[in-house]
Structures are given as structure tokens and as C-alpha cells.
PDB file of C-alpha atoms in Angstrom:
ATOM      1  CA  UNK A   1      73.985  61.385 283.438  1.00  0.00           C
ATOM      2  CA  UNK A   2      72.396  64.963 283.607  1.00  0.00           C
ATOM      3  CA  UNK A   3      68.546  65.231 284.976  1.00  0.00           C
ATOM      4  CA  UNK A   4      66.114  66.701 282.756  1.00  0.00           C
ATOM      5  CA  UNK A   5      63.997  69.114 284.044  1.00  0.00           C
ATOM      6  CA  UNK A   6      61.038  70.538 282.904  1.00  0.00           C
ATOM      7  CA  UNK A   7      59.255  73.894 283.574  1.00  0.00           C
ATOM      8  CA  UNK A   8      55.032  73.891 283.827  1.00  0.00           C
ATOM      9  CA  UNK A   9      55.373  76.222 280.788  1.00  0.00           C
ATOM     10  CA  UNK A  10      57.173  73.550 278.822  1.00  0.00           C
ATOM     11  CA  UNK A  11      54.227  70.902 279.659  1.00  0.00           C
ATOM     12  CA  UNK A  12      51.542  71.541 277.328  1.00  0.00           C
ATOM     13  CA  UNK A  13      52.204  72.412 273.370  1.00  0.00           C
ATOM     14  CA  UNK A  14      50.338  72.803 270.567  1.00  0.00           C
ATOM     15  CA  UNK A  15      50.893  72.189 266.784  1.00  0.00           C
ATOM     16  CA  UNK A  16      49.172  71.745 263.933  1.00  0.00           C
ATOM     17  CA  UNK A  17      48.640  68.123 262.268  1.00  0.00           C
ATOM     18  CA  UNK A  18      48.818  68.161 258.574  1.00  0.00           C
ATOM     19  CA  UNK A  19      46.982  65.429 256.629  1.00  0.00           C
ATOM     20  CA  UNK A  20      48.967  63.591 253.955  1.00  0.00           C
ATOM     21  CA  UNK A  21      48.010  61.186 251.852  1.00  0.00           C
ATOM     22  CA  UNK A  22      44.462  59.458 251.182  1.00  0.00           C
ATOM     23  CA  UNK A  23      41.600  60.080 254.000  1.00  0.00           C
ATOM     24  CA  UNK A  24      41.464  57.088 256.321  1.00  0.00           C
ATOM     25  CA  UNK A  25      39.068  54.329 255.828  1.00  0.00           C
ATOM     26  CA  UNK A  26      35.784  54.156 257.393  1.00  0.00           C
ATOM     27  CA  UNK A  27      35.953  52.392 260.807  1.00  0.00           C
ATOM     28  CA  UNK A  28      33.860  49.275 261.563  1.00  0.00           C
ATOM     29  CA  UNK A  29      32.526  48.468 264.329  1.00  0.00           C
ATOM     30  CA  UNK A  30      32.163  45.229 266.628  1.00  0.00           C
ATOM     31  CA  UNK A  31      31.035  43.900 269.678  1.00  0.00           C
ATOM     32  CA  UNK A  32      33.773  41.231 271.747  1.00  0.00           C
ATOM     33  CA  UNK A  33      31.086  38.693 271.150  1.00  0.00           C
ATOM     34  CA  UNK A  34      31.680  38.948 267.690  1.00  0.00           C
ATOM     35  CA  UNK A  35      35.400  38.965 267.811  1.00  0.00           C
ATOM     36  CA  UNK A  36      35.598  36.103 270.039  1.00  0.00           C
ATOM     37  CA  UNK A  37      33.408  33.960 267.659  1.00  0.00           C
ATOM     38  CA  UNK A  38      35.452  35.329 264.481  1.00  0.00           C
ATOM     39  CA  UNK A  39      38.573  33.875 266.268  1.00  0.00           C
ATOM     40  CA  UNK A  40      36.659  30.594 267.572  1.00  0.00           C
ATOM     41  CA  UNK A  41      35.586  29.630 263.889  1.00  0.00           C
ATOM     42  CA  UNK A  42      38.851  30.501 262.240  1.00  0.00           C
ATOM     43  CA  UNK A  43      40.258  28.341 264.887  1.00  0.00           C
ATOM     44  CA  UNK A  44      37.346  25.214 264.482  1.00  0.00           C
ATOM     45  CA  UNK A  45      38.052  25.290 260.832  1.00  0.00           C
ATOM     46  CA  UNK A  46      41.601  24.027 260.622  1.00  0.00           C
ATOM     47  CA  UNK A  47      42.538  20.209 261.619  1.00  0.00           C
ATOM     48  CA  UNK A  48      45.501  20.011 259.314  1.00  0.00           C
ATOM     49  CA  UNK A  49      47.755  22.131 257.937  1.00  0.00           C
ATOM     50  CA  UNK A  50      50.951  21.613 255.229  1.00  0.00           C
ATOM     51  CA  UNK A  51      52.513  24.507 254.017  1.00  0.00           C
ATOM     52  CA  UNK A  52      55.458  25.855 252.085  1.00  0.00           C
ATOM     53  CA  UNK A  53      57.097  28.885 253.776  1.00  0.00           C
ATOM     54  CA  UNK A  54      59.797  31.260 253.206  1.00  0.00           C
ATOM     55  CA  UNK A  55      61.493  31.795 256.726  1.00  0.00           C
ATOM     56  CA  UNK A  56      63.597  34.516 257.700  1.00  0.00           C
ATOM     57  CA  UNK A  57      65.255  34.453 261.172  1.00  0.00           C
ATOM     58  CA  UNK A  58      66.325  37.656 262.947  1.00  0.00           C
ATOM     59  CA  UNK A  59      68.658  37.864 266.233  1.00  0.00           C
ATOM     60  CA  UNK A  60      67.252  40.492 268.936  1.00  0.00           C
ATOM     61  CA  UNK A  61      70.587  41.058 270.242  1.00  0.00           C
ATOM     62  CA  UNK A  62      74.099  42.416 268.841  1.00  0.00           C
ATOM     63  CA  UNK A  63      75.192  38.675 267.764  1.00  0.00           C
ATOM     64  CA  UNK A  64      74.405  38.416 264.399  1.00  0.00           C
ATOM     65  CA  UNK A  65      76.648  35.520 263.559  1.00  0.00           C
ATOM     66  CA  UNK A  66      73.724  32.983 263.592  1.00  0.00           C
ATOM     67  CA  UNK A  67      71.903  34.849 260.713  1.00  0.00           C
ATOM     68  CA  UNK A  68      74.407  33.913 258.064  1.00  0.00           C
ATOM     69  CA  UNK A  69      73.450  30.097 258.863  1.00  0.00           C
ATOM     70  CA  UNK A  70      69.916  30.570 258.437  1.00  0.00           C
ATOM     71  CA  UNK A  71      69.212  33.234 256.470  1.00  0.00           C
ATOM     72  CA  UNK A  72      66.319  33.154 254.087  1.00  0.00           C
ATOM     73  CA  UNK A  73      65.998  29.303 254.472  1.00  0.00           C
ATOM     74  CA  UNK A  74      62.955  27.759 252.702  1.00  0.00           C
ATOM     75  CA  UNK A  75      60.526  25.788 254.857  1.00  0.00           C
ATOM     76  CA  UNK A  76      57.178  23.195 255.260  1.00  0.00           C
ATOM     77  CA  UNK A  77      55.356  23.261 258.145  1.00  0.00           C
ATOM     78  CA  UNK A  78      53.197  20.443 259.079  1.00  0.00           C
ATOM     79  CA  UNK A  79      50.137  20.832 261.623  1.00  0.00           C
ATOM     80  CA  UNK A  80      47.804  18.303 262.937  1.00  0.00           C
ATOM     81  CA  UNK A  81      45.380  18.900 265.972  1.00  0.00           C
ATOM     82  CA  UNK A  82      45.466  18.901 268.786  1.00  0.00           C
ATOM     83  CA  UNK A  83      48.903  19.784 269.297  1.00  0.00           C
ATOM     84  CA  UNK A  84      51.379  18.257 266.557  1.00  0.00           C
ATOM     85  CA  UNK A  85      53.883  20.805 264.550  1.00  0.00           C
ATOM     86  CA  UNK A  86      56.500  19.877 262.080  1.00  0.00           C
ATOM     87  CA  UNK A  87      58.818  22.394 260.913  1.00  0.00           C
ATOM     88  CA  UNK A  88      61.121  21.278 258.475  1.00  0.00           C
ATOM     89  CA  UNK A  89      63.873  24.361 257.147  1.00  0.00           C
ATOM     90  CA  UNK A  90      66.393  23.930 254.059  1.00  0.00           C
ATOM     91  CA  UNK A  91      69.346  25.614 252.866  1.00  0.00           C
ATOM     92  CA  UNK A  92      68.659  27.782 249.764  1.00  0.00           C
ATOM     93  CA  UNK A  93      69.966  26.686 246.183  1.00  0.00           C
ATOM     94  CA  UNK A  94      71.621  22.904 247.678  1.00  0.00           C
ATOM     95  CA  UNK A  95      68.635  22.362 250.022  1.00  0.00           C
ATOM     96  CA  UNK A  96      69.846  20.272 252.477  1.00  0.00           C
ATOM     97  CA  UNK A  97      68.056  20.186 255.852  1.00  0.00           C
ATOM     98  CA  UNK A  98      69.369  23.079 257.756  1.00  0.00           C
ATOM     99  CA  UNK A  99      66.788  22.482 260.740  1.00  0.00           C
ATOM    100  CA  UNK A 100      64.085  19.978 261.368  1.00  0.00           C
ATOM    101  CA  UNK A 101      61.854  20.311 264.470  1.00  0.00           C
ATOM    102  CA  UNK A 102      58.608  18.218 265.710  1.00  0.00           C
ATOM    103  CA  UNK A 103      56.499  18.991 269.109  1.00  0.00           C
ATOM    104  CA  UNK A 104      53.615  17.110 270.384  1.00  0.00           C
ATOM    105  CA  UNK A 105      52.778  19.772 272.621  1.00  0.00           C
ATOM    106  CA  UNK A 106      54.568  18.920 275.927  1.00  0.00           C
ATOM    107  CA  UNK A 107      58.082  17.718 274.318  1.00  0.00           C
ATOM    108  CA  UNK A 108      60.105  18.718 271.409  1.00  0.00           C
ATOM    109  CA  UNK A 109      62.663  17.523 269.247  1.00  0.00           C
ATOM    110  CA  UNK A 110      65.432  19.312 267.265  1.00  0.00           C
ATOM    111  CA  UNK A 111      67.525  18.607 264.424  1.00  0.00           C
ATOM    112  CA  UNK A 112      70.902  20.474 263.813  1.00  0.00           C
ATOM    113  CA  UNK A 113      72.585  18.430 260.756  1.00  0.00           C
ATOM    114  CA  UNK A 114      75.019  21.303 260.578  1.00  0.00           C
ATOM    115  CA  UNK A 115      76.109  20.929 264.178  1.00  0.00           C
ATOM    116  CA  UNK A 116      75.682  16.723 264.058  1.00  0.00           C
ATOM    117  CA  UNK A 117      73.321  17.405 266.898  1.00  0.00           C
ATOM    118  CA  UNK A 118      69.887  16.565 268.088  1.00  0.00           C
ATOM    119  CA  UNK A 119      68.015  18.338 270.962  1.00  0.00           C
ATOM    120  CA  UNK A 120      65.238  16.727 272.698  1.00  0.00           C
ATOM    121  CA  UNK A 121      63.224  18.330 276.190  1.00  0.00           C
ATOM    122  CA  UNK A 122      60.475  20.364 277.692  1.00  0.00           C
ATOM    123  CA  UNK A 123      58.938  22.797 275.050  1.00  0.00           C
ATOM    124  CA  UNK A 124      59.224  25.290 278.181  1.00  0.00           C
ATOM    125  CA  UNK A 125      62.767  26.680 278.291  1.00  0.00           C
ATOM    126  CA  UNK A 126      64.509  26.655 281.997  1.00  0.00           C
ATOM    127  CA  UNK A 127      67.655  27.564 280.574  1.00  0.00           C
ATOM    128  CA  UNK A 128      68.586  29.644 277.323  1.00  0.00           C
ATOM    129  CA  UNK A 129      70.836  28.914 275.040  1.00  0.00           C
ATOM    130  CA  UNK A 130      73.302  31.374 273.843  1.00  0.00           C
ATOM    131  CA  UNK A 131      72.890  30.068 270.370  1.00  0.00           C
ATOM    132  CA  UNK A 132      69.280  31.976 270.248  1.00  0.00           C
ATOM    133  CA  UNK A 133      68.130  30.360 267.305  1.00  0.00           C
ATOM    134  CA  UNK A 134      68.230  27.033 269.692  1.00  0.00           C
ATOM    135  CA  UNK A 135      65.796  28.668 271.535  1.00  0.00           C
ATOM    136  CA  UNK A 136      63.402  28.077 268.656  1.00  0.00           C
ATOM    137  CA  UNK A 137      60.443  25.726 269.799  1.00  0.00           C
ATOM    138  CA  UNK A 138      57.354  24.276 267.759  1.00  0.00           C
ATOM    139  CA  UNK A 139      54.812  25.241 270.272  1.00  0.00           C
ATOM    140  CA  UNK A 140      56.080  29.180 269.713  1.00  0.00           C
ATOM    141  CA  UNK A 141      54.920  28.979 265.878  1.00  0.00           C
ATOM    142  CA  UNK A 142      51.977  26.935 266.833  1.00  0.00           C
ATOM    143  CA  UNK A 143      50.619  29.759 269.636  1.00  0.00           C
ATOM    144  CA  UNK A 144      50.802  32.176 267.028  1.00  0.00           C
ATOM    145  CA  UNK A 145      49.630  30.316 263.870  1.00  0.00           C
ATOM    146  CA  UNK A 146      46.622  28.716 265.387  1.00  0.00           C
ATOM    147  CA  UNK A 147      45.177  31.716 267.305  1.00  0.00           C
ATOM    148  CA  UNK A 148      42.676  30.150 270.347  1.00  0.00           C
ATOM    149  CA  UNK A 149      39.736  32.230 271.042  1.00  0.00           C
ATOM    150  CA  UNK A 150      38.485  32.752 274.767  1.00  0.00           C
ATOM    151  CA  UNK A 151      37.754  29.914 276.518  1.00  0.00           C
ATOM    152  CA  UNK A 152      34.849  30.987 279.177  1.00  0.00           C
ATOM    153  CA  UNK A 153      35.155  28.104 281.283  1.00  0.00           C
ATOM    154  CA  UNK A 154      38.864  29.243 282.312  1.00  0.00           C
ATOM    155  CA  UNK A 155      39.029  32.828 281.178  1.00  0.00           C
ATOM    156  CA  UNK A 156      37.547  36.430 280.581  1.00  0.00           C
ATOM    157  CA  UNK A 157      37.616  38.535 277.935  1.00  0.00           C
ATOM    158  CA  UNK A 158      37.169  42.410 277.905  1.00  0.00           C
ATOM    159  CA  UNK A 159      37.214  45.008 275.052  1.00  0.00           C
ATOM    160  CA  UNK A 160      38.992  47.752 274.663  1.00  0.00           C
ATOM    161  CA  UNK A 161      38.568  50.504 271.600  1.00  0.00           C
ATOM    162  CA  UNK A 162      41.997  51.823 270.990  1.00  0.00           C
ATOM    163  CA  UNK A 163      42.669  54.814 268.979  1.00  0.00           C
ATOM    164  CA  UNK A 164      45.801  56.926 268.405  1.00  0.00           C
ATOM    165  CA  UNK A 165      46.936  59.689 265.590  1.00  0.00           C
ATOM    166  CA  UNK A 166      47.172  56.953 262.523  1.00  0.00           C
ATOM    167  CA  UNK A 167      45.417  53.628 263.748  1.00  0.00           C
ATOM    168  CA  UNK A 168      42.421  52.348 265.055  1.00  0.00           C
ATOM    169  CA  UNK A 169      42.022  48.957 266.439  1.00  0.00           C
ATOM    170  CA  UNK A 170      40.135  46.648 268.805  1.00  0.00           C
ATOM    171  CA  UNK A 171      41.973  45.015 271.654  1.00  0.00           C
ATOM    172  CA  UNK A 172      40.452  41.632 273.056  1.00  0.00           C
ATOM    173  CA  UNK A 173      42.053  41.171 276.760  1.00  0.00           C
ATOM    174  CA  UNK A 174      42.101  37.805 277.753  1.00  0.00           C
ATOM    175  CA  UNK A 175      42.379  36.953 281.750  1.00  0.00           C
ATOM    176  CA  UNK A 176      43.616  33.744 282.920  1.00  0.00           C
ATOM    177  CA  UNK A 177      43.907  32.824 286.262  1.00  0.00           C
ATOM    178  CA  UNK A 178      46.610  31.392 288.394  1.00  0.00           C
ATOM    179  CA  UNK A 179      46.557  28.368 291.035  1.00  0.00           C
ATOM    180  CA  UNK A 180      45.169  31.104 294.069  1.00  0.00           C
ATOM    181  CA  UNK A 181      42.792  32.407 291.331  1.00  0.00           C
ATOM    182  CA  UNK A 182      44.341  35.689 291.307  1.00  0.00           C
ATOM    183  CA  UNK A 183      43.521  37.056 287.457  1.00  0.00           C
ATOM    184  CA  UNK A 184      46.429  37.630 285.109  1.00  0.00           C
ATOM    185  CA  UNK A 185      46.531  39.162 281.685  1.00  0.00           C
ATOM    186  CA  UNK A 186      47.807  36.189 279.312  1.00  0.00           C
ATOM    187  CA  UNK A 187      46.794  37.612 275.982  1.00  0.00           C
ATOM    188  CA  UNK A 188      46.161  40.606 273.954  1.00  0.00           C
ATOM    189  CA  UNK A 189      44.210  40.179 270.524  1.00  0.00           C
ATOM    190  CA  UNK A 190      44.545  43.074 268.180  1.00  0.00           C
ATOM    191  CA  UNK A 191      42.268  43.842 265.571  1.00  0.00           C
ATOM    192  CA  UNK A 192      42.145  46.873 263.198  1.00  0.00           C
ATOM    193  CA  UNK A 193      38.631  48.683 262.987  1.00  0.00           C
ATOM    194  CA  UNK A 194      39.550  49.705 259.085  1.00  0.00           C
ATOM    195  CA  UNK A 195      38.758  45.618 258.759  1.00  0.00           C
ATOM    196  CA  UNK A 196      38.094  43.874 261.487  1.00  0.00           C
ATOM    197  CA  UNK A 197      40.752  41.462 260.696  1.00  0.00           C
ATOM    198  CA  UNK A 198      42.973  39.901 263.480  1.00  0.00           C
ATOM    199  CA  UNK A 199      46.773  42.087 262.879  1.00  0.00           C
ATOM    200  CA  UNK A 200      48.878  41.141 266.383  1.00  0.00           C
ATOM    201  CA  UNK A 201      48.255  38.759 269.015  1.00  0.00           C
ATOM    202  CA  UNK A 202      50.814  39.505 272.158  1.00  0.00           C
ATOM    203  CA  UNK A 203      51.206  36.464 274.933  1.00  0.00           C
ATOM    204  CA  UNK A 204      52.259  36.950 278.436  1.00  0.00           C
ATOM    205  CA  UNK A 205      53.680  34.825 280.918  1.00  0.00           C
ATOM    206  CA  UNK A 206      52.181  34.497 284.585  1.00  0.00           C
ATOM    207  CA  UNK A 207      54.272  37.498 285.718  1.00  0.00           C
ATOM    208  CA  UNK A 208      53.084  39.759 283.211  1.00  0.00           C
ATOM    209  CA  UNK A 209      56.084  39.631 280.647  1.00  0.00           C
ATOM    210  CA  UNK A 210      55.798  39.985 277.176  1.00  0.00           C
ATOM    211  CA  UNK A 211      56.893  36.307 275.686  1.00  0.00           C
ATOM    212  CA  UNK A 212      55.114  36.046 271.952  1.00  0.00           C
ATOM    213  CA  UNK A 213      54.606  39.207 269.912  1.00  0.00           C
ATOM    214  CA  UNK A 214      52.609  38.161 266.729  1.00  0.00           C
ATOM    215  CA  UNK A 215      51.913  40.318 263.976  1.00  0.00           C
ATOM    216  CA  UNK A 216      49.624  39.041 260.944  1.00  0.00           C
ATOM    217  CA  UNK A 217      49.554  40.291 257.296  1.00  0.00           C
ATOM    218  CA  UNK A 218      47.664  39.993 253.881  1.00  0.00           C
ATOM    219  CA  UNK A 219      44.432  37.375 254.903  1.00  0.00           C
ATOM    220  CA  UNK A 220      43.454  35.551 252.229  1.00  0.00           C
ATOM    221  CA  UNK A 221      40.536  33.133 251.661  1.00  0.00           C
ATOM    222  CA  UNK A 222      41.071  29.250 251.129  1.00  0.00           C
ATOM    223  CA  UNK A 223      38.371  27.753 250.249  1.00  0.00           C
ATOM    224  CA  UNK A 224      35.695  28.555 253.951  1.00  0.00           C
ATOM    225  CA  UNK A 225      39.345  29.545 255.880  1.00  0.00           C
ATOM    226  CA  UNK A 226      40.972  32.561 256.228  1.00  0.00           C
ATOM    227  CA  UNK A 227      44.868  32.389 256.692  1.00  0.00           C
ATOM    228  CA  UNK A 228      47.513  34.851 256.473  1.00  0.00           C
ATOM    229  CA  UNK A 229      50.342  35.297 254.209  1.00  0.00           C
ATOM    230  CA  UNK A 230      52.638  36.688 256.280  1.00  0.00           C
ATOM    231  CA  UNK A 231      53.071  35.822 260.204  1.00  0.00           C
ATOM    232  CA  UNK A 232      56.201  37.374 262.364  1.00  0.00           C
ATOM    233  CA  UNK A 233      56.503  36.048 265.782  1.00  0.00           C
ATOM    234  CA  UNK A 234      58.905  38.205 268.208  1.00  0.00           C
ATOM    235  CA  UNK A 235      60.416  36.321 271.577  1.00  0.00           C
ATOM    236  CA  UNK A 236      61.450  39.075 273.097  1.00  0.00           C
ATOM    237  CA  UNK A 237      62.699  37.045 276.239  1.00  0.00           C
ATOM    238  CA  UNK A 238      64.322  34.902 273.907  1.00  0.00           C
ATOM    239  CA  UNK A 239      65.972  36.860 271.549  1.00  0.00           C
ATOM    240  CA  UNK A 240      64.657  36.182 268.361  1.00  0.00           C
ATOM    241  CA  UNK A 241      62.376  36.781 265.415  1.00  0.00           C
ATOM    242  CA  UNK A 242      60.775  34.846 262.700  1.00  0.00           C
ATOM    243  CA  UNK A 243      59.347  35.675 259.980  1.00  0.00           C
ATOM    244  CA  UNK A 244      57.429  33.543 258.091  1.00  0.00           C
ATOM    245  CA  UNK A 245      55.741  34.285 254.570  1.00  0.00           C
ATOM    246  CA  UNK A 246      53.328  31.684 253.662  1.00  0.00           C
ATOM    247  CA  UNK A 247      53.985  30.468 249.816  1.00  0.00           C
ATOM    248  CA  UNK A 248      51.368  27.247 249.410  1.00  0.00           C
ATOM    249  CA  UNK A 249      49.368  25.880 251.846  1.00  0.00           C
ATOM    250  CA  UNK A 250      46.745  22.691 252.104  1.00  0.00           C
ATOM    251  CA  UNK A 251      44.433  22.711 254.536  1.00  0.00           C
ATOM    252  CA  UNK A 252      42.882  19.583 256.601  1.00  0.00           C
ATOM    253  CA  UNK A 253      43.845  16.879 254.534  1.00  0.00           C
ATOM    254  CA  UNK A 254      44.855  13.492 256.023  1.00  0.00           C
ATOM    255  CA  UNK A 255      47.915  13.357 258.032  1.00  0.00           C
ATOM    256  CA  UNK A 256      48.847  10.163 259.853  1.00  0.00           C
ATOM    257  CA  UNK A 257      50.957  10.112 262.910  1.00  0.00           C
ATOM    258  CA  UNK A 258      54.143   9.348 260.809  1.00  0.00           C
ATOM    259  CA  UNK A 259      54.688  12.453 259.536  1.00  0.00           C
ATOM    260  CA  UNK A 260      55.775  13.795 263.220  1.00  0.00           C
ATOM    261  CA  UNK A 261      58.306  11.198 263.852  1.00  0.00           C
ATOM    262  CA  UNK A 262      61.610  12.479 263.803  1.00  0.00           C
ATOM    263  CA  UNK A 263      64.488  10.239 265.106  1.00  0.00           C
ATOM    264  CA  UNK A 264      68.343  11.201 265.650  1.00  0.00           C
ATOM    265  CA  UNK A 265      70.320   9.651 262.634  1.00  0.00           C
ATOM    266  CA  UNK A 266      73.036   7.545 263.566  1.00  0.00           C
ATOM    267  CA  UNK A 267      76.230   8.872 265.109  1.00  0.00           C
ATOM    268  CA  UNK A 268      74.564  12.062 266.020  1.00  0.00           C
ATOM    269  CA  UNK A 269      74.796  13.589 269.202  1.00  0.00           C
ATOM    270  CA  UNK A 270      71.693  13.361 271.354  1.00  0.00           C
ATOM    271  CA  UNK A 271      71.502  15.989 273.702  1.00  0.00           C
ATOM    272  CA  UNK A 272      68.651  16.614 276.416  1.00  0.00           C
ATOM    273  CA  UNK A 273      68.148  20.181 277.067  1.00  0.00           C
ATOM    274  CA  UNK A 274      69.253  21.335 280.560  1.00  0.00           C
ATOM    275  CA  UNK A 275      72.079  18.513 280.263  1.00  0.00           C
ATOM    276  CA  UNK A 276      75.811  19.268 279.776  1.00  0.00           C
ATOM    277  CA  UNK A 277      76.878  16.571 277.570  1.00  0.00           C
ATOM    278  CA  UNK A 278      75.622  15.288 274.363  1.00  0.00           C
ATOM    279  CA  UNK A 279      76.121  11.750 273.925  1.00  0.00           C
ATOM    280  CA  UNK A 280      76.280  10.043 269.966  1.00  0.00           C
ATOM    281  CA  UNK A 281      73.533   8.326 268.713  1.00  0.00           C
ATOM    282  CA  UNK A 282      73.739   4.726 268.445  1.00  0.00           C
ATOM    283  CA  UNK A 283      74.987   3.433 264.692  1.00  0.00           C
ATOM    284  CA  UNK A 284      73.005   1.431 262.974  1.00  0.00           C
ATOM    285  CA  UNK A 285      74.130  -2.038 262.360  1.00  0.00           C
TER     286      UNK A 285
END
């Protein structure tokens, strides 16, 4: 590979910006207090959620075999706090169950009817799969659909007013601290100034790595809660996207500890992540 190099006279250029299009819209401004407690009651206001989604998978890597199993599946989503998701994903036009996958916060469980298997483990991943879509975990659409403000007893938060050529926006940094009490960025909490509503919410790991890249679309008021229509979570370190457009959705109605149990049906192979072999299910007698 060549090496580019570049004379002083080359550094600095000048051109002229023509404006297309409507003038922008007025920006608004905020304080972080009044960020933080937008996200805190947006977050207080939801105990339950059911919805009916439209889900749309993407591969972040050249293998796009994967896609043609799960593309454009329909969906339901059940939520209950503190931690309980339900994602439930059908085939279009014969519906049958193309994934179904519960988490209690700490543990997951996956269905794969197509593959006659059934993943249980960790909702932390140790070790990939190479099947990225496996990768998928509960907790990663419950992070991003259930945005937590700051919490001041274990974190800070610090603004930042962010401005380029075509947006404006506020960022929210949230600190976290590790076991020496060394701080750490863990989140980033966009919000554009032309609204003040919440558009991306980026999660990092300890190290500093990108690991949940959220983007929000088209808020719309339920009743006292604002929700979007359209949320698309990026796992960069995984490999994947979803996108999920939101088509009906009930919020904090009753929701028993029932709908989160998901068992392997019999004769399917039960498989603990970070295991080599996946042994049958027993068969009903």
C-alpha cells in the first residue's frame, strides 16, 4: 500500500455550503436534569408491555444465508418488570413459530423449531456462534426498549451539546464504575435539539467497546406513555441487526408469570450454550 502524503498547503480548504431544502427547525434547549427525568418517567411508566412487531433481521458480515430464514418474520413481544422478555417470531403467510425466546434477566432460553433445537445459558455470550442470529438474546431488545435513566447512586451523568453541518443533538454520558472504581463510559443517550426526543442510545462494555447501537423513530403517545414505532438495535460485536417496527402495542396490563414459561417440546434437542453436544428432550409419555 502507497503512503499518502500531504503538503501544509493541502491542509486547510475552503468552499462554499449551499442550502437546500427547508430552513432547519428551531433548536430547543435543555438542561441534563431535565433529560435524565424525561428518561426516568418514560421508564417509571411502563410495567407491562405486549406488542405486535414486524421484525427484520440483518447479518453484519458477508454471510447472508441466515436472512432468507428469517426475513421479514412477524413478531409479539411480551415485557413484564423487572426483567422478563418474551419474544415470540413467525414465519410470514403459514406462521409457524420460526423463533421463540424468554429471559428473566440472568438466563435465557431459545427456541429453534426449524433446527429441532432449544438453547438454554447465560444471557452474556462467552462464545459466539457462527450462526449470528443465535447470538440473539432477550436482554439485547430489553436494554434498548426499556431505556434506564441515570442512576446517581452508581453513576454520573454529563452533557454534551453536539452540533455538526445537518444535526443538532444532546448527548447524555453516563459513567459507571468498575470493581477498583476506576470510571468507565457505559452509555451514550442521544437526543435531537429540533425535539428533544430520545433518537440513539449506544452501550459499551467495561473496555470501552461499542456492544448495543440503538436508534429510535416516530414517538407516539399511548395514553400518559410515549413509545416508539420503530426501534433498530445494532450488535456490532455480534454481528447483527434488528429491526423492529412496532404495529400494536398494550401497555401495563396484567401479565402472570405463565406467559414466560417456555419449555423444550419433546424430542427436541436441548443444548446449553458453551456445550458441544445437544442432547433430545425427553418424550412425553
Amino acid at each position: 500500500m502507497g503512503t499518502l502524503v500531504f503538503s501544509t498547503s493541502c491542509l486547510v480548504r475552503r468552499r462554499r455550503i449551499e442550502q437546500t431544502g427547508r430552513p432547519p427547525a428551531p433548536l430547543l434547549t435543555a438542561g441534563l436534569d431535565q433529560l435524565a427525568e424525561t428518561i426516568k418517567q418514560r421508564y417509571e411508566a411502563i410495567e407491562t408491555l405486549s406488542a405486535t412487531v414486524d421484525l427484520e433481521p440483518s447479518i453484519l458480515s458477508p454471510s447472508k444465508s441466515e436472512i432468507a430464514e428469517y426475513k421479514d418474520v412477524r413478531g409479539f413481544i411480551l415485557f413484564r418488570k423487572s426483567a422478563w422478555i418474551r419474544v415470540i417470531a413467525q414465519y410470514p403467510v403459514v406462521r409457524g413459530t420460526a423463533f421463540d425466546m424468554v429471559s428473566d434477566g440472568a438466563t435465557f432460553r431459545l427456541l429453534l423449531p426449524s433446527r429441532n433445537l432449544f438453547l438454554t445459558g447465560l444471557n452474556a455470550i462467552a462464545k459466539p456462534s457462527p450462526r449470528k442470529l443465535e447470538n440473539l438474546r432477550p436482554q439485547h431488545l430489553l436494554d434498548a426498549l426499556l431505556v434506564r435513566p441515570p442512576d446517581p447512586s452508581t453513576e454520573e451523568a454529563v452533557l454534551e451539546n453536539w452540533t455538526d453541518a445537518t444535526h443538532a443533538s444532546y448527548i447524555v454520558h453516563i459513567l459507571g464504575r468498575d470493581s477498583a472504581g476506576r470510571l468507565h463510559l457505559a452509555r451514550r443517550l442521544w437526543f435531537d435539539r429540533a425535539s428533544l426526543e430520545l433518537v440513539r442510545q449506544q452501550v459499551f462494555n467495561g473496555g470501552g467497546d461499542l456492544v448495543t447501537d440503538a436508534r429510535y423513530e416516530g414517538w407516539e403517545r399511548h395514553g400518559g406513555i410515549m413509545f416508539p414505532a420503530l426501534l433498530i438495535i445494532s450488535r456490532p460485536q455480534d454481528e447483527y441487526e434488528l429491526s423492529i417496527h412496532f404495529l400494536k402495542t398494550g401497555f401495563n396490563e396484567p401479565m402472570g408469570e405463565e406467559k414466560f414459561d417456555l419449555q423444550p417440546p419433546p424430542g427436541v434437542k436441548v443444548q446449553k450454550v458453551g456445550e458441544e453436544e445437544a442432547q433430545p428432550a425427553p418424550r412425553g409419555r
